[in-house]
Coordinates of C-alpha atoms in Angstrom, one line a residue:
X1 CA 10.2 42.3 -112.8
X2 CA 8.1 38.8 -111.7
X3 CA 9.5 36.4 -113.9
X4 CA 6.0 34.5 -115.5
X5 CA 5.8 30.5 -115.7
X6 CA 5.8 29.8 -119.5
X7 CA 2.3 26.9 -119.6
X8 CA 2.5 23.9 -121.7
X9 CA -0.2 24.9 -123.9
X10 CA 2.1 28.5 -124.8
X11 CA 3.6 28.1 -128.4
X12 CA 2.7 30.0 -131.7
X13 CA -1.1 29.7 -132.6
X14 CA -1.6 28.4 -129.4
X15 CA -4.3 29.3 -126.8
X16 CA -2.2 31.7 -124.6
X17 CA 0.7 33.7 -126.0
X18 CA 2.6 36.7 -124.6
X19 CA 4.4 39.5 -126.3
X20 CA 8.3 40.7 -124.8
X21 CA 10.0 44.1 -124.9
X22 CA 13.9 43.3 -124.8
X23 CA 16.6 45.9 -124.0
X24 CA 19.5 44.4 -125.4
X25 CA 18.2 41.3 -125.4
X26 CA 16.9 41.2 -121.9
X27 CA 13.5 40.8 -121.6
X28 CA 12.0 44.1 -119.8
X29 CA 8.4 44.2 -120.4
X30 CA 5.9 41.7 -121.1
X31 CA 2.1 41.3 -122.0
X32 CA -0.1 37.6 -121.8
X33 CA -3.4 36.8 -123.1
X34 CA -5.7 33.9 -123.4
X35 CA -7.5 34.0 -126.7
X36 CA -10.2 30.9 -125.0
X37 CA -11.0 33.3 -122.6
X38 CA -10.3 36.7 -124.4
X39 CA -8.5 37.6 -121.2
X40 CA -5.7 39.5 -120.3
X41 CA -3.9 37.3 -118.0
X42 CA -0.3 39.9 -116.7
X43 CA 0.8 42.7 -117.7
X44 CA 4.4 43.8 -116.5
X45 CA 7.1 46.6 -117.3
X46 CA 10.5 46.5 -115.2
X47 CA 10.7 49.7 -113.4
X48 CA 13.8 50.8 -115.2
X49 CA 11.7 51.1 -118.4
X50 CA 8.5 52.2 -116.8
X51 CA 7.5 56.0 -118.8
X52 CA 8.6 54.5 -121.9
X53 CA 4.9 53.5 -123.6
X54 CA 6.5 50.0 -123.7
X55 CA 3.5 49.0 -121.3
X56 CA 0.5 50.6 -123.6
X57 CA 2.3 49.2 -126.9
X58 CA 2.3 45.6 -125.0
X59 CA -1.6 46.5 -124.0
X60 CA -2.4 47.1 -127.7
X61 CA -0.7 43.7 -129.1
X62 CA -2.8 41.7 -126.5
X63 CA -5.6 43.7 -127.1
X64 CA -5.8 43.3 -130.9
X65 CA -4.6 39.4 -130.6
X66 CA -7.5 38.9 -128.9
X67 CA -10.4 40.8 -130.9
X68 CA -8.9 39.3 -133.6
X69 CA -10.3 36.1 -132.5
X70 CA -14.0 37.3 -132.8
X71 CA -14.5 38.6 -128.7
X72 CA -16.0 41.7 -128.7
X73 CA -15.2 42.6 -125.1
X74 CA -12.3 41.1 -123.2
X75 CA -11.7 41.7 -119.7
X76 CA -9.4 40.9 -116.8
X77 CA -9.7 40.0 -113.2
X78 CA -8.9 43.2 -110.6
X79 CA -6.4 41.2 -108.6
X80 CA -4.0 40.9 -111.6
X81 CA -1.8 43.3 -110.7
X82 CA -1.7 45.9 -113.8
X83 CA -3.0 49.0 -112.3
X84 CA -6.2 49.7 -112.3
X85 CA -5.7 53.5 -113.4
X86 CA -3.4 52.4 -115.9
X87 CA -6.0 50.7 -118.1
X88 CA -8.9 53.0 -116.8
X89 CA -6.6 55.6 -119.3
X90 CA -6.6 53.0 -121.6
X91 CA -10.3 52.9 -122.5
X92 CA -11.1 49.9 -119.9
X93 CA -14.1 50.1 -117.6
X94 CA -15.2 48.9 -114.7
X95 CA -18.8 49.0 -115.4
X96 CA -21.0 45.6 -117.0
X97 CA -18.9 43.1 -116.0
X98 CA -20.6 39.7 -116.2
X99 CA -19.1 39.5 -112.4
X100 CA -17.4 41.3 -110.1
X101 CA -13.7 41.9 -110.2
X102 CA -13.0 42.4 -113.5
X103 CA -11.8 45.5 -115.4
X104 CA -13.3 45.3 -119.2
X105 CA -13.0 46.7 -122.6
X106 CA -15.2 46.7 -125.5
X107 CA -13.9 46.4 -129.1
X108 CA -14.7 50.0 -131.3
X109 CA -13.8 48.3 -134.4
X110 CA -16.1 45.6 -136.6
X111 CA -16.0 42.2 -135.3
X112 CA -13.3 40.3 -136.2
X113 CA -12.7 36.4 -136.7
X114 CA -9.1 35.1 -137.6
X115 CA -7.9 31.3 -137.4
X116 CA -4.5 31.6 -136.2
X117 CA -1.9 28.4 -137.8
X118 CA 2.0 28.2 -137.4
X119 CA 3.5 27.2 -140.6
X120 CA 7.2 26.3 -140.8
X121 CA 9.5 24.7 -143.6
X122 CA 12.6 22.8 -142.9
X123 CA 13.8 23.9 -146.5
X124 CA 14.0 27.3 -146.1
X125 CA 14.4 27.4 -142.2
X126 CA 11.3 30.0 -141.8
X127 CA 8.0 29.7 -139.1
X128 CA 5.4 32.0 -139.4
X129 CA 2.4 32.7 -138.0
X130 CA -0.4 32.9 -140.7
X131 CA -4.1 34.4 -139.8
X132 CA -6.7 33.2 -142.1
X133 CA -10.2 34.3 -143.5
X134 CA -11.7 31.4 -145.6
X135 CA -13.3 31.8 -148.7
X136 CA -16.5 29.9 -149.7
X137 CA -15.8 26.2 -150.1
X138 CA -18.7 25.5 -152.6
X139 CA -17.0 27.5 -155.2
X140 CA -13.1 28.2 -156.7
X141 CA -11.7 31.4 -155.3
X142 CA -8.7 33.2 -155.4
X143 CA -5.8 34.1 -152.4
X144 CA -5.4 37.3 -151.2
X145 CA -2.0 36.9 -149.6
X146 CA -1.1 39.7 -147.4
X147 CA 2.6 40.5 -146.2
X148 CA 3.3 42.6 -143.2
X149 CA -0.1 40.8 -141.9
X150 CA -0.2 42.4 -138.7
X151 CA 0.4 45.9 -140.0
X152 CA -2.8 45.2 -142.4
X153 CA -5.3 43.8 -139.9
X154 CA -4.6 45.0 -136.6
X155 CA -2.7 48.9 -136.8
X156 CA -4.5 50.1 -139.8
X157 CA -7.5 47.9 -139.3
X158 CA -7.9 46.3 -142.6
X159 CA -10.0 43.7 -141.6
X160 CA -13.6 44.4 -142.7
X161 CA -12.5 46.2 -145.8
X162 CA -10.8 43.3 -147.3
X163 CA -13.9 40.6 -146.0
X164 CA -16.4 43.3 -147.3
X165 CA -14.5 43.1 -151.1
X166 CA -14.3 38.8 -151.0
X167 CA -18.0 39.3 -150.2
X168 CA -18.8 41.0 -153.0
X169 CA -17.1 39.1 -155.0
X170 CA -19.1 36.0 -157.2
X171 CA -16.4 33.7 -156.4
X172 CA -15.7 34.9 -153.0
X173 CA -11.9 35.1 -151.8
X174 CA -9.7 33.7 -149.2
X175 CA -7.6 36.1 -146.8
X176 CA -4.3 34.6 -145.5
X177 CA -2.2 37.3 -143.5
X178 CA 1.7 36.8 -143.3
X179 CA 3.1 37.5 -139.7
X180 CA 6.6 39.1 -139.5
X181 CA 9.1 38.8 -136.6
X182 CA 10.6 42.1 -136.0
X183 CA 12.1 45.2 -137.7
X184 CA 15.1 43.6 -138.6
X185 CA 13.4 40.5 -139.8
X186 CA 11.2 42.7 -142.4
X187 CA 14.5 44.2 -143.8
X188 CA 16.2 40.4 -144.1
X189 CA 12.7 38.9 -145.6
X190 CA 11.5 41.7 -147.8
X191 CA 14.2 43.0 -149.5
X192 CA 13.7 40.1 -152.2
X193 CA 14.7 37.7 -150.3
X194 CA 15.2 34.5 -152.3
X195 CA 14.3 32.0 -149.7
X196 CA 11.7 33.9 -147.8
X197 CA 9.8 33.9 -151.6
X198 CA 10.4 30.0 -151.8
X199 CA 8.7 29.6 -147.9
X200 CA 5.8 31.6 -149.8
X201 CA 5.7 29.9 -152.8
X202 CA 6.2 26.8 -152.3
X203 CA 5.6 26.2 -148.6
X204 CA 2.7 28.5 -147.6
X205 CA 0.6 28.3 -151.2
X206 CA 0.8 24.6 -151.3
X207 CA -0.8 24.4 -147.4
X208 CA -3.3 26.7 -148.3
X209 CA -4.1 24.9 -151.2
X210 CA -4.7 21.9 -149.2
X211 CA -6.2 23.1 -146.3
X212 CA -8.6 25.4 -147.9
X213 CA -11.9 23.7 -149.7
X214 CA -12.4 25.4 -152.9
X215 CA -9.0 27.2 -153.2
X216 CA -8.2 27.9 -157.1
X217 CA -5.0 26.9 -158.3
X218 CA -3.7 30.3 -159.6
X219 CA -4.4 33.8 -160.3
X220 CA -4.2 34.6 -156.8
X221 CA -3.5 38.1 -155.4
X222 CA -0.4 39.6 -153.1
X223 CA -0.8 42.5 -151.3
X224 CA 2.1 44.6 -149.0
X225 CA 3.4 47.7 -148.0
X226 CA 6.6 49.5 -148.3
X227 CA 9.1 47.0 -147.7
X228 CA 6.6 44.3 -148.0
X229 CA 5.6 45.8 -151.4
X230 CA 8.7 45.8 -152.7
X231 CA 8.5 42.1 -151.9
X232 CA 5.0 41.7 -153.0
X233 CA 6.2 42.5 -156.8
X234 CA 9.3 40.0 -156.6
X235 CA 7.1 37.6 -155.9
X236 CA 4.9 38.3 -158.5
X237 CA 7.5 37.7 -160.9
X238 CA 8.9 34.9 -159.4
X239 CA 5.9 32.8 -159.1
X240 CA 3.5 34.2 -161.8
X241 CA 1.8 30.8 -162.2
X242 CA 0.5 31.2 -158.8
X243 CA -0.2 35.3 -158.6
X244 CA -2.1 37.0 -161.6
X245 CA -2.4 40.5 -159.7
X246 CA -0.1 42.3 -157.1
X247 CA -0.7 45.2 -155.1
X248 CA 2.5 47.3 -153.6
X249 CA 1.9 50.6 -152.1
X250 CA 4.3 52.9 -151.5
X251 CA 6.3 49.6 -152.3
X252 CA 10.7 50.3 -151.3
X253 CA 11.9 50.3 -155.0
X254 CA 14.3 52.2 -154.2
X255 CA 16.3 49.6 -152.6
X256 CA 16.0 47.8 -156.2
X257 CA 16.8 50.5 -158.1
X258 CA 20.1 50.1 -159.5
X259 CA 19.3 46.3 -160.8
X260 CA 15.3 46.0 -160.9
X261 CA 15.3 45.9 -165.0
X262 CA 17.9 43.2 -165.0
X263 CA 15.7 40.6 -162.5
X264 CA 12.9 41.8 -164.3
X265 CA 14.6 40.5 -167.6
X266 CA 15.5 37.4 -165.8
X267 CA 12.0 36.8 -164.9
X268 CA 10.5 37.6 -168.4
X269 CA 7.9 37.3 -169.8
X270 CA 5.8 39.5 -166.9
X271 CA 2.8 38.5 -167.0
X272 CA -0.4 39.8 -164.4
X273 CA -1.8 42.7 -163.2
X274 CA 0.4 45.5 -161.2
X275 CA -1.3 48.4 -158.8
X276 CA 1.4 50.2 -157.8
X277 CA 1.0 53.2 -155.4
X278 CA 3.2 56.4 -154.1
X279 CA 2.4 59.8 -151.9
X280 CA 3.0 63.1 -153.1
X281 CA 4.8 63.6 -149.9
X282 CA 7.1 60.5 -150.5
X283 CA 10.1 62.4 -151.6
X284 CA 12.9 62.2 -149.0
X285 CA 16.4 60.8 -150.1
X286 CA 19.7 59.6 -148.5
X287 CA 17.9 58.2 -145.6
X288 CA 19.1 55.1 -143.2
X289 CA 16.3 53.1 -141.6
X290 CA 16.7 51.1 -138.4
X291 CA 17.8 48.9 -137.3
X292 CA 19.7 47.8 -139.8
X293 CA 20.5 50.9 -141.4
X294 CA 19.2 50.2 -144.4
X295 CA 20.1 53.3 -147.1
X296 CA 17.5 54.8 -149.3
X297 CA 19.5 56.6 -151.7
X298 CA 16.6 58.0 -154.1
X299 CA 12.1 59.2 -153.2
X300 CA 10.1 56.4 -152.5
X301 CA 8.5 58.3 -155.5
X302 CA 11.8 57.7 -157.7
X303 CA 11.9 54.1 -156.9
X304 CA 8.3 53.3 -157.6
X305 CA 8.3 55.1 -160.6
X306 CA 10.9 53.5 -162.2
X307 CA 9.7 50.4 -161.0
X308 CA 6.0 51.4 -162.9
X309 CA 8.0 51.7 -166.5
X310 CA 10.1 48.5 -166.1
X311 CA 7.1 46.8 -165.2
X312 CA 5.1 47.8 -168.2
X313 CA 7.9 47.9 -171.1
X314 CA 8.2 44.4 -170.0
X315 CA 4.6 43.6 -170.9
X316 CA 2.9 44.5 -167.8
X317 CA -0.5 45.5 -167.4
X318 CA 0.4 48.2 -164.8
X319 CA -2.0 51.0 -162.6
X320 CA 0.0 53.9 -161.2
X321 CA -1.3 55.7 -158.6
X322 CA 0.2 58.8 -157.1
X323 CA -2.3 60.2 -153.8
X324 CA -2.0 62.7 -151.7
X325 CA -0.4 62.3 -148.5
X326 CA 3.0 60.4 -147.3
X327 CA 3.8 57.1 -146.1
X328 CA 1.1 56.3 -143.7
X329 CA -1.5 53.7 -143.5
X330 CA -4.8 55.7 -143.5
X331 CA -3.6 56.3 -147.4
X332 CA -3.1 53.1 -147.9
X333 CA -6.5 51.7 -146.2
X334 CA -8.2 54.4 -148.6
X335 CA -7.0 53.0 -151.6
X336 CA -7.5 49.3 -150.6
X337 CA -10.6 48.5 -152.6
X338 CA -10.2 50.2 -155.4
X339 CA -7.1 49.1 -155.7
X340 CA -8.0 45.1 -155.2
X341 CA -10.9 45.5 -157.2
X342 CA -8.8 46.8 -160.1
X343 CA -6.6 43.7 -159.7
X344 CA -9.6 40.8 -159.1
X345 CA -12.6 42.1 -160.9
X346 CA -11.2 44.3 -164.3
X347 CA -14.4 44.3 -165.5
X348 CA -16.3 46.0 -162.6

């Protein structure tokens, strides 16, 4: 595979950035895009791993990257060398160009406009990527944090339903979505990981707090998913000045089975406002999730459940919600506004 000069200008939150399969470490596939241009600058798979989808996964990460930064059609010049008939199958075009030579694509999703910033905190050791929506500046607002940010506005396309709720709210609200690394890095970070909640607390809040005009001081909201709901409720506890509300679906409680009542005791009083969500269909046990092997001993179900009456016989104000369906994200997008405004606006 043609090894790809890294520019000056590449680093997170930067202009160009690439995305890199690894076998083993060893880089086998790789994707680069230009969000100045909203190009598609090289896309690669070593033969060895061609057949594997590696190449259309890469395709979609550029892709999203770069409608995220408000392009609505992206394109890339012929001469590239990514087949042709490869992104022909991929929804590209080669009709409308503005010139000739260029293969296009148009975006079938609501515009979408995200400030990309790279935070990172000596403390705690962690960098992460953070998008941003702003709120209004002539008015205070609350946070809507969001864990597993890429998950949330790029694979189940949260984007317009969380900036359609801030707009309907008085106040108005600020999106900030939380990159993650990798599978094994959710597992490390969300399974109430001390120090991942301190580079949230009180490394990414403050920031926020000073770089965004109008930015309340508290009674913010966090929102996550699975693993990154289990996360989303530690948090909660652990910084209650900062989060009045919490939203975990399908949150992993049953990784926190076992002790959740004791850190909740810990943590008491609870104070706030807790959706938590589950599927009907959630009820497999004795499973190990890559690729750390993670083992879920009990349901999702179990786990949230118990997590809903430890919660509210602390003092609580808890919302469970059982729908239909399993552990996918078009649940979860269905129940996203009902659920925030539940949280944010109580008297709607």
């Amino acid at each position: 595979m043609e090894l790809f000069r890294e520019p000056e200008d590449w680093q997170p939150a930067g202009i160009r950035t690439g995305w890199v399969a690894c076998s083993d470490d060893v880089p086998v596939a790789v994707s680069l895009a230009c969000r100045e241009s909203g190009e598609l600058l090289a896309l690669a798979v070593d033969p060895e791993f061609r057949g594997q989808r590696l190449g259309r996964e890469l395709l979609r990460q550029a892709e999203a990257w770069l409608f995220s930064h408000g392009w609505e059609t992206i394109s890339l010049a012929v001469d590239s060398g990514v087949p042709a008939d490869f992104l022909l199958r991929q929804g590209w075009s080669a009709e409308g160009p503005a010139h000739e030579g260029r293969l296009i694509k148009k975006s079938d999703k609501p515009k979408l406009l995200l400030e990309e910033h790279w935070l990172e905190d000596p403390a705690t050791g962690y960098g992460r990527l953070i998008r941003l929506s702003r709120g209004p500046a002539d008015r205070t607002h609350p946070l809507c944090l969001i864990l597993d940010g890429e998950t949330y506005w790029r694979d189940m396309a949260t984007g317009p339903v969380f900036r359609s709720i801030a707009d309907s709210m008085p106040t108005g609200m600020t999106l900030a979505y939380i990159g993650h690394v990798s599978a094994a890095d959710r597992h490390r970070d969300f399974t109430a990981n001390v120090e991942y909640a301190r580079f949230l607390g009180e490394r990414v809040i403050p920031w926020l707090q000073q770089e965004v005009a109008g930015l309340a001081d508290g009674g913010h909201l966090v929102v996550g998913l699975s693993l990154s709901g289990l996360m989303a409720v530690h948090l909660a506890l652990r910084y209650p000045q900062l989060f009045g509300a919490c939203i975990s679906q399908s949150g992993s409680h049953w990784w926190d089975a076992e002790d959740f009542e004791s850190v909740v005791e810990r943590l008491e009083p609870v104070r706030g406002r807790f959706w938590l969500s589950v599927g009907t269909k959630e009820t497999a046990t004795d499973l190990r999730h890559p690729p750390t092997g993670l083992h879920q001993k009990i349901s999702q179900i179990d786990g949230v459940k118990n997590a809903v009456r430890v919660l509210g016989e602390a003092g609580g104000v808890v919302n469970f919600h059982e729908f239909e369906g399993g552990h996918t994200g078009e649940c979860w997008r269905d129940e996203l506004k009902e659920a925030v405004r539940w949280c944010l606006m109580p008297e709607a």
